[in-house]
């Protein structure tokens, strides 16, 4: 853990870069620095990383002032995950079975390539295995440090909250237009969008994006929202398969970040506490409130979204949503909101409706 004697003068210097001892570093696109002490927390909103000066730093979605309520309850309380369940999350891939799956997979691969370029990421299996030097001239600019991982997380999460909201909105309007029940899909889709937004807000407690990052997010979200909107009107099943494959990539991303942390490649995160915002949302137990624990929780959420969307992609649009249903026989394994019966490639329709 970084320990330093900090004065108001030193804190003022932090506004010009990342302050570590006597060295400073400026990160274009994402202004990042580590919180050195908490004794000056009253001078600015608490943030794990920031290089914005105390006078100009702002809190994203700050609580309202002069409001009679002291605190709010969560609309969708987060399910409890055990450490064993989170450590059992594994990379998985559902093979394509028809043209709809193939279209969804190719769309994700294109999106993944564009995201890699935008966030400066490239994965090499030999580098990951330690058989190739990641400091070589060829790979030096692709080496992932804490700042680069945060850039990638912020970019991914700002886009990941779109599908659930679009799907929930369209199904809501469809239900109103046809004057028929939705069979529980809207709730799950909006809950997914809410959860992805909580991921984004958590990482915003650790970093403040600069103007270039904001511009990239604005452009990506604008294009993605409209594209997904039109695609969902044409084929909801393909869209859910697309999100399932997208969440497969998210699980890969967070797994590689966790591996980098375990391998000592992210030393500034080794003993860093997770933001209080995240501790409250995931109800992290004492002794399990570090950045690694945060990444484990986020990866588990992405794994659950992977299962949910692959399952919804297997169902007819008129089928009941198994994640909010109560079954006559509770002894059979069924889909749930937690990780107790997680199926990485989703539940088949016959298993859900039997």
GROMACS .gro file of C-alpha atoms in nm:
model
  354
    1UNK     CA    1   0.000   0.000   0.000
    2UNK     CA    2   0.125   0.347  -0.082
    3UNK     CA    3   0.209   0.542   0.234
    4UNK     CA    4   0.317   0.903   0.219
    5UNK     CA    5   0.316   1.222   0.422
    6UNK     CA    6   0.074   1.452   0.249
    7UNK     CA    7   0.023   1.823   0.294
    8UNK     CA    8  -0.225   2.061   0.130
    9UNK     CA    9   0.062   2.181  -0.092
   10UNK     CA   10   0.127   1.827  -0.212
   11UNK     CA   11  -0.244   1.776  -0.273
   12UNK     CA   12  -0.247   2.089  -0.485
   13UNK     CA   13   0.036   1.948  -0.692
   14UNK     CA   14  -0.178   1.638  -0.755
   15UNK     CA   15  -0.395   1.847  -0.983
   16UNK     CA   16  -0.119   1.835  -1.247
   17UNK     CA   17  -0.068   1.459  -1.263
   18UNK     CA   18  -0.035   1.136  -1.076
   19UNK     CA   19   0.168   1.201  -0.763
   20UNK     CA   20   0.379   0.913  -0.638
   21UNK     CA   21   0.667   1.031  -0.426
   22UNK     CA   22   0.830   1.300  -0.637
   23UNK     CA   23   0.719   1.169  -0.975
   24UNK     CA   24   0.418   1.282  -1.174
   25UNK     CA   25   0.244   1.129  -1.473
   26UNK     CA   26  -0.033   1.267  -1.688
   27UNK     CA   27  -0.281   1.033  -1.853
   28UNK     CA   28  -0.447   1.175  -2.167
   29UNK     CA   29  -0.812   1.095  -2.212
   30UNK     CA   30  -0.848   0.963  -1.856
   31UNK     CA   31  -0.727   1.175  -1.567
   32UNK     CA   32  -0.616   0.932  -1.297
   33UNK     CA   33  -0.429   0.942  -0.968
   34UNK     CA   34  -0.431   0.754  -0.642
   35UNK     CA   35  -0.584   0.883  -0.322
   36UNK     CA   36  -0.292   0.921  -0.088
   37UNK     CA   37  -0.468   1.000   0.239
   38UNK     CA   38  -0.818   1.047   0.369
   39UNK     CA   39  -0.747   1.318   0.626
   40UNK     CA   40  -0.828   1.583   0.363
   41UNK     CA   41  -1.140   1.404   0.242
   42UNK     CA   42  -1.356   1.694   0.363
   43UNK     CA   43  -1.191   1.921   0.108
   44UNK     CA   44  -1.322   1.726  -0.196
   45UNK     CA   45  -1.554   1.437  -0.278
   46UNK     CA   46  -1.375   1.107  -0.206
   47UNK     CA   47  -1.241   0.938  -0.517
   48UNK     CA   48  -0.990   0.656  -0.548
   49UNK     CA   49  -0.817   0.808  -0.849
   50UNK     CA   50  -0.823   1.165  -0.970
   51UNK     CA   51  -0.590   1.433  -1.092
   52UNK     CA   52  -0.851   1.708  -1.109
   53UNK     CA   53  -0.786   1.993  -0.866
   54UNK     CA   54  -0.989   2.012  -0.546
   55UNK     CA   55  -1.176   2.318  -0.663
   56UNK     CA   56  -1.292   2.170  -0.993
   57UNK     CA   57  -1.346   1.802  -0.915
   58UNK     CA   58  -1.711   1.704  -0.917
   59UNK     CA   59  -1.912   1.404  -0.814
   60UNK     CA   60  -2.103   1.214  -1.082
   61UNK     CA   61  -2.472   1.184  -0.988
   62UNK     CA   62  -2.426   1.365  -0.653
   63UNK     CA   63  -2.695   1.321  -0.386
   64UNK     CA   64  -2.955   1.600  -0.385
   65UNK     CA   65  -2.908   1.880  -0.134
   66UNK     CA   66  -3.174   1.991   0.117
   67UNK     CA   67  -3.375   1.675   0.054
   68UNK     CA   68  -3.583   1.532   0.342
   69UNK     CA   69  -3.481   1.170   0.277
   70UNK     CA   70  -3.159   1.056   0.445
   71UNK     CA   71  -3.086   0.766   0.213
   72UNK     CA   72  -3.258   0.557  -0.051
   73UNK     CA   73  -3.314   0.186  -0.084
   74UNK     CA   74  -3.201  -0.003  -0.394
   75UNK     CA   75  -3.471  -0.069  -0.652
   76UNK     CA   76  -3.303  -0.402  -0.726
   77UNK     CA   77  -3.102  -0.527  -0.426
   78UNK     CA   78  -2.798  -0.718  -0.544
   79UNK     CA   79  -2.805  -1.096  -0.486
   80UNK     CA   80  -2.547  -1.235  -0.247
   81UNK     CA   81  -2.245  -1.402  -0.406
   82UNK     CA   82  -2.010  -1.626  -0.210
   83UNK     CA   83  -1.634  -1.620  -0.259
   84UNK     CA   84  -1.643  -1.980  -0.381
   85UNK     CA   85  -1.908  -1.902  -0.642
   86UNK     CA   86  -1.715  -1.602  -0.776
   87UNK     CA   87  -1.388  -1.793  -0.797
   88UNK     CA   88  -1.561  -2.066  -0.998
   89UNK     CA   89  -1.658  -1.826  -1.278
   90UNK     CA   90  -1.488  -1.944  -1.597
   91UNK     CA   91  -1.452  -1.830  -1.954
   92UNK     CA   92  -1.707  -2.007  -2.174
   93UNK     CA   93  -1.840  -1.986  -2.527
   94UNK     CA   94  -2.169  -2.097  -2.679
   95UNK     CA   95  -2.124  -2.242  -3.025
   96UNK     CA   96  -2.337  -2.101  -3.304
   97UNK     CA   97  -2.628  -2.322  -3.408
   98UNK     CA   98  -2.807  -2.117  -3.675
   99UNK     CA   99  -2.772  -1.807  -3.890
  100UNK     CA  100  -2.907  -1.585  -3.610
  101UNK     CA  101  -2.630  -1.700  -3.375
  102UNK     CA  102  -2.372  -1.650  -3.648
  103UNK     CA  103  -2.484  -1.292  -3.717
  104UNK     CA  104  -2.477  -1.214  -3.344
  105UNK     CA  105  -2.128  -1.358  -3.301
  106UNK     CA  106  -1.983  -1.174  -3.601
  107UNK     CA  107  -2.134  -0.847  -3.479
  108UNK     CA  108  -1.968  -0.896  -3.138
  109UNK     CA  109  -1.634  -0.977  -3.300
  110UNK     CA  110  -1.650  -0.656  -3.502
  111UNK     CA  111  -1.745  -0.456  -3.194
  112UNK     CA  112  -1.468  -0.621  -2.994
  113UNK     CA  113  -1.208  -0.527  -3.256
  114UNK     CA  114  -1.325  -0.166  -3.259
  115UNK     CA  115  -1.317  -0.153  -2.878
  116UNK     CA  116  -0.966  -0.297  -2.868
  117UNK     CA  117  -0.847  -0.025  -3.105
  118UNK     CA  118  -1.026   0.249  -2.909
  119UNK     CA  119  -0.884   0.135  -2.574
  120UNK     CA  120  -0.535   0.037  -2.693
  121UNK     CA  121  -0.574  -0.328  -2.597
  122UNK     CA  122  -0.432  -0.638  -2.757
  123UNK     CA  123  -0.417  -0.984  -2.606
  124UNK     CA  124  -0.136  -1.221  -2.684
  125UNK     CA  125  -0.161  -1.575  -2.546
  126UNK     CA  126   0.218  -1.611  -2.531
  127UNK     CA  127   0.250  -1.289  -2.331
  128UNK     CA  128  -0.027  -1.402  -2.098
  129UNK     CA  129   0.147  -1.737  -2.052
  130UNK     CA  130   0.479  -1.567  -1.978
  131UNK     CA  131   0.662  -1.717  -2.276
  132UNK     CA  132   0.698  -1.379  -2.448
  133UNK     CA  133   0.831  -1.059  -2.295
  134UNK     CA  134   0.550  -0.804  -2.272
  135UNK     CA  135   0.815  -0.530  -2.248
  136UNK     CA  136   0.941  -0.594  -2.598
  137UNK     CA  137   0.918  -0.312  -2.850
  138UNK     CA  138   0.639  -0.492  -3.032
  139UNK     CA  139   0.416  -0.524  -2.727
  140UNK     CA  140   0.524  -0.243  -2.498
  141UNK     CA  141   0.250  -0.008  -2.612
  142UNK     CA  142  -0.012  -0.278  -2.555
  143UNK     CA  143   0.098  -0.360  -2.199
  144UNK     CA  144  -0.200  -0.303  -1.969
  145UNK     CA  145  -0.152  -0.101  -1.653
  146UNK     CA  146  -0.408   0.031  -1.405
  147UNK     CA  147  -0.492   0.336  -1.616
  148UNK     CA  148  -0.544   0.136  -1.936
  149UNK     CA  149  -0.766  -0.117  -1.761
  150UNK     CA  150  -0.979   0.167  -1.623
  151UNK     CA  151  -1.009   0.318  -1.970
  152UNK     CA  152  -1.133  -0.016  -2.099
  153UNK     CA  153  -1.372  -0.070  -1.808
  154UNK     CA  154  -1.527   0.274  -1.841
  155UNK     CA  155  -1.570   0.240  -2.216
  156UNK     CA  156  -1.722  -0.109  -2.193
  157UNK     CA  157  -1.959  -0.031  -1.907
  158UNK     CA  158  -2.084   0.290  -2.067
  159UNK     CA  159  -2.199   0.082  -2.363
  160UNK     CA  160  -2.302  -0.233  -2.173
  161UNK     CA  161  -2.591  -0.055  -2.003
  162UNK     CA  162  -2.762   0.012  -2.336
  163UNK     CA  163  -2.907  -0.330  -2.441
  164UNK     CA  164  -3.111  -0.392  -2.127
  165UNK     CA  165  -3.264  -0.046  -2.137
  166UNK     CA  166  -3.345  -0.066  -2.508
  167UNK     CA  167  -3.493  -0.415  -2.478
  168UNK     CA  168  -3.695  -0.324  -2.169
  169UNK     CA  169  -3.822  -0.004  -2.329
  170UNK     CA  170  -3.930  -0.175  -2.651
  171UNK     CA  171  -4.099  -0.462  -2.468
  172UNK     CA  172  -4.275  -0.208  -2.243
  173UNK     CA  173  -4.411  -0.021  -2.546
  174UNK     CA  174  -4.501  -0.350  -2.714
  175UNK     CA  175  -4.700  -0.453  -2.406
  176UNK     CA  176  -4.886  -0.121  -2.400
  177UNK     CA  177  -4.952  -0.128  -2.772
  178UNK     CA  178  -5.086  -0.482  -2.777
  179UNK     CA  179  -5.249  -0.451  -2.433
  180UNK     CA  180  -5.092  -0.778  -2.326
  181UNK     CA  181  -4.870  -0.884  -2.038
  182UNK     CA  182  -4.496  -0.909  -2.093
  183UNK     CA  183  -4.449  -1.220  -1.876
  184UNK     CA  184  -4.173  -1.070  -1.667
  185UNK     CA  185  -3.907  -0.984  -1.927
  186UNK     CA  186  -3.912  -0.607  -1.871
  187UNK     CA  187  -3.807  -0.635  -1.507
  188UNK     CA  188  -3.503  -0.851  -1.581
  189UNK     CA  189  -3.387  -0.635  -1.872
  190UNK     CA  190  -3.415  -0.311  -1.674
  191UNK     CA  191  -3.241  -0.474  -1.378
  192UNK     CA  192  -2.953  -0.569  -1.608
  193UNK     CA  193  -2.924  -0.211  -1.734
  194UNK     CA  194  -2.931  -0.086  -1.375
  195UNK     CA  195  -2.655  -0.327  -1.274
  196UNK     CA  196  -2.433  -0.224  -1.565
  197UNK     CA  197  -2.484   0.141  -1.473
  198UNK     CA  198  -2.375   0.061  -1.117
  199UNK     CA  199  -2.056  -0.087  -1.263
  200UNK     CA  200  -1.994   0.238  -1.447
  201UNK     CA  201  -2.061   0.453  -1.140
  202UNK     CA  202  -1.824   0.235  -0.939
  203UNK     CA  203  -1.539   0.287  -1.183
  204UNK     CA  204  -1.620   0.658  -1.196
  205UNK     CA  205  -1.538   0.660  -0.825
  206UNK     CA  206  -1.191   0.550  -0.929
  207UNK     CA  207  -1.133   0.766  -1.235
  208UNK     CA  208  -1.258   1.077  -1.405
  209UNK     CA  209  -1.270   1.057  -1.785
  210UNK     CA  210  -1.120   1.341  -1.986
  211UNK     CA  211  -1.273   1.512  -2.287
  212UNK     CA  212  -1.141   1.257  -2.539
  213UNK     CA  213  -1.283   0.964  -2.344
  214UNK     CA  214  -1.615   1.142  -2.309
  215UNK     CA  215  -1.623   1.203  -2.685
  216UNK     CA  216  -1.555   0.835  -2.759
  217UNK     CA  217  -1.828   0.724  -2.519
  218UNK     CA  218  -2.075   0.973  -2.667
  219UNK     CA  219  -2.009   0.853  -3.019
  220UNK     CA  220  -2.011   0.484  -2.932
  221UNK     CA  221  -2.328   0.508  -2.727
  222UNK     CA  222  -2.511   0.708  -2.993
  223UNK     CA  223  -2.427   0.463  -3.269
  224UNK     CA  224  -2.483   0.154  -3.055
  225UNK     CA  225  -2.817   0.267  -2.910
  226UNK     CA  226  -2.971   0.335  -3.249
  227UNK     CA  227  -2.827   0.022  -3.405
  228UNK     CA  228  -2.946  -0.200  -3.121
  229UNK     CA  229  -3.288  -0.030  -3.125
  230UNK     CA  230  -3.341  -0.116  -3.491
  231UNK     CA  231  -3.199  -0.467  -3.450
  232UNK     CA  232  -3.431  -0.544  -3.158
  233UNK     CA  233  -3.730  -0.441  -3.366
  234UNK     CA  234  -3.623  -0.691  -3.632
  235UNK     CA  235  -3.506  -0.987  -3.422
  236UNK     CA  236  -3.511  -0.977  -3.039
  237UNK     CA  237  -3.373  -1.331  -3.023
  238UNK     CA  238  -3.065  -1.233  -3.224
  239UNK     CA  239  -3.013  -0.932  -2.999
  240UNK     CA  240  -3.020  -1.142  -2.683
  241UNK     CA  241  -2.772  -1.383  -2.840
  242UNK     CA  242  -2.557  -1.082  -2.929
  243UNK     CA  243  -2.560  -0.964  -2.566
  244UNK     CA  244  -2.480  -1.318  -2.452
  245UNK     CA  245  -2.170  -1.322  -2.673
  246UNK     CA  246  -2.086  -0.967  -2.561
  247UNK     CA  247  -2.096  -1.076  -2.199
  248UNK     CA  248  -1.866  -1.366  -2.286
  249UNK     CA  249  -1.612  -1.104  -2.391
  250UNK     CA  250  -1.673  -0.908  -2.072
  251UNK     CA  251  -1.596  -1.217  -1.863
  252UNK     CA  252  -1.274  -1.261  -2.061
  253UNK     CA  253  -1.177  -0.896  -2.002
  254UNK     CA  254  -1.228  -0.907  -1.626
  255UNK     CA  255  -1.064  -1.250  -1.598
  256UNK     CA  256  -0.751  -1.116  -1.767
  257UNK     CA  257  -0.749  -0.810  -1.541
  258UNK     CA  258  -0.777  -1.035  -1.235
  259UNK     CA  259  -0.494  -1.254  -1.367
  260UNK     CA  260  -0.276  -0.947  -1.420
  261UNK     CA  261  -0.347  -0.842  -1.063
  262UNK     CA  262  -0.260  -1.189  -0.930
  263UNK     CA  263   0.061  -1.190  -1.136
  264UNK     CA  264   0.179  -0.863  -0.982
  265UNK     CA  265   0.140  -0.661  -1.303
  266UNK     CA  266  -0.092  -0.409  -1.134
  267UNK     CA  267   0.097  -0.323  -0.812
  268UNK     CA  268  -0.101  -0.008  -0.736
  269UNK     CA  269  -0.419  -0.212  -0.700
  270UNK     CA  270  -0.281  -0.488  -0.480
  271UNK     CA  271  -0.371  -0.327  -0.146
  272UNK     CA  272  -0.615  -0.062  -0.263
  273UNK     CA  273  -0.963  -0.061  -0.108
  274UNK     CA  274  -1.271  -0.073  -0.326
  275UNK     CA  275  -1.482   0.246  -0.328
  276UNK     CA  276  -1.735   0.274  -0.046
  277UNK     CA  277  -2.003   0.295  -0.316
  278UNK     CA  278  -1.916  -0.057  -0.433
  279UNK     CA  279  -1.884  -0.199  -0.081
  280UNK     CA  280  -2.240  -0.089  -0.008
  281UNK     CA  281  -2.391  -0.204  -0.338
  282UNK     CA  282  -2.239  -0.555  -0.334
  283UNK     CA  283  -2.250  -0.574   0.046
  284UNK     CA  284  -1.885  -0.680   0.051
  285UNK     CA  285  -1.790  -0.860   0.374
  286UNK     CA  286  -1.507  -0.745   0.598
  287UNK     CA  287  -1.170  -0.861   0.471
  288UNK     CA  288  -1.293  -0.882   0.112
  289UNK     CA  289  -1.310  -0.518   0.008
  290UNK     CA  290  -1.006  -0.475  -0.216
  291UNK     CA  291  -0.992  -0.398  -0.587
  292UNK     CA  292  -0.952  -0.767  -0.668
  293UNK     CA  293  -1.272  -0.842  -0.478
  294UNK     CA  294  -1.446  -0.567  -0.675
  295UNK     CA  295  -1.333  -0.721  -1.005
  296UNK     CA  296  -1.456  -1.062  -0.889
  297UNK     CA  297  -1.801  -0.918  -0.818
  298UNK     CA  298  -1.817  -0.737  -1.151
  299UNK     CA  299  -1.703  -1.047  -1.339
  300UNK     CA  300  -1.969  -1.254  -1.161
  301UNK     CA  301  -2.234  -1.002  -1.269
  302UNK     CA  302  -2.115  -1.026  -1.630
  303UNK     CA  303  -2.123  -1.405  -1.611
  304UNK     CA  304  -2.483  -1.385  -1.490
  305UNK     CA  305  -2.576  -1.151  -1.776
  306UNK     CA  306  -2.410  -1.400  -2.011
  307UNK     CA  307  -2.635  -1.677  -1.884
  308UNK     CA  308  -2.951  -1.465  -1.877
  309UNK     CA  309  -2.919  -1.339  -2.233
  310UNK     CA  310  -2.824  -1.677  -2.378
  311UNK     CA  311  -3.129  -1.819  -2.199
  312UNK     CA  312  -3.360  -1.544  -2.329
  313UNK     CA  313  -3.213  -1.604  -2.675
  314UNK     CA  314  -3.330  -1.966  -2.649
  315UNK     CA  315  -3.688  -1.876  -2.561
  316UNK     CA  316  -3.985  -1.765  -2.764
  317UNK     CA  317  -4.074  -1.401  -2.710
  318UNK     CA  318  -4.408  -1.509  -2.559
  319UNK     CA  319  -4.253  -1.748  -2.304
  320UNK     CA  320  -4.250  -1.648  -1.936
  321UNK     CA  321  -3.925  -1.514  -1.799
  322UNK     CA  322  -3.775  -1.797  -1.588
  323UNK     CA  323  -3.575  -1.553  -1.371
  324UNK     CA  324  -3.888  -1.411  -1.206
  325UNK     CA  325  -4.106  -1.725  -1.221
  326UNK     CA  326  -4.211  -1.953  -0.936
  327UNK     CA  327  -4.220  -2.322  -1.029
  328UNK     CA  328  -4.452  -2.593  -0.904
  329UNK     CA  329  -4.159  -2.825  -0.830
  330UNK     CA  330  -3.893  -2.626  -0.640
  331UNK     CA  331  -3.664  -2.930  -0.615
  332UNK     CA  332  -3.561  -2.925  -0.981
  333UNK     CA  333  -3.265  -2.701  -1.078
  334UNK     CA  334  -3.399  -2.378  -1.224
  335UNK     CA  335  -3.263  -2.041  -1.336
  336UNK     CA  336  -3.220  -1.793  -1.052
  337UNK     CA  337  -3.092  -1.440  -0.995
  338UNK     CA  338  -2.791  -1.570  -0.805
  339UNK     CA  339  -2.501  -1.798  -0.898
  340UNK     CA  340  -2.636  -2.116  -0.741
  341UNK     CA  341  -2.739  -2.275  -1.073
  342UNK     CA  342  -2.523  -2.081  -1.317
  343UNK     CA  343  -2.509  -2.217  -1.673
  344UNK     CA  344  -2.247  -2.026  -1.877
  345UNK     CA  345  -2.409  -2.097  -2.215
  346UNK     CA  346  -2.765  -2.047  -2.094
  347UNK     CA  347  -3.063  -2.270  -2.020
  348UNK     CA  348  -3.231  -2.449  -2.305
  349UNK     CA  349  -3.602  -2.389  -2.358
  350UNK     CA  350  -3.697  -2.749  -2.279
  351UNK     CA  351  -3.517  -2.730  -1.942
  352UNK     CA  352  -3.691  -2.406  -1.848
  353UNK     CA  353  -4.044  -2.503  -1.946
  354UNK     CA  354  -4.054  -2.863  -1.827
   0.00000   0.00000   0.00000
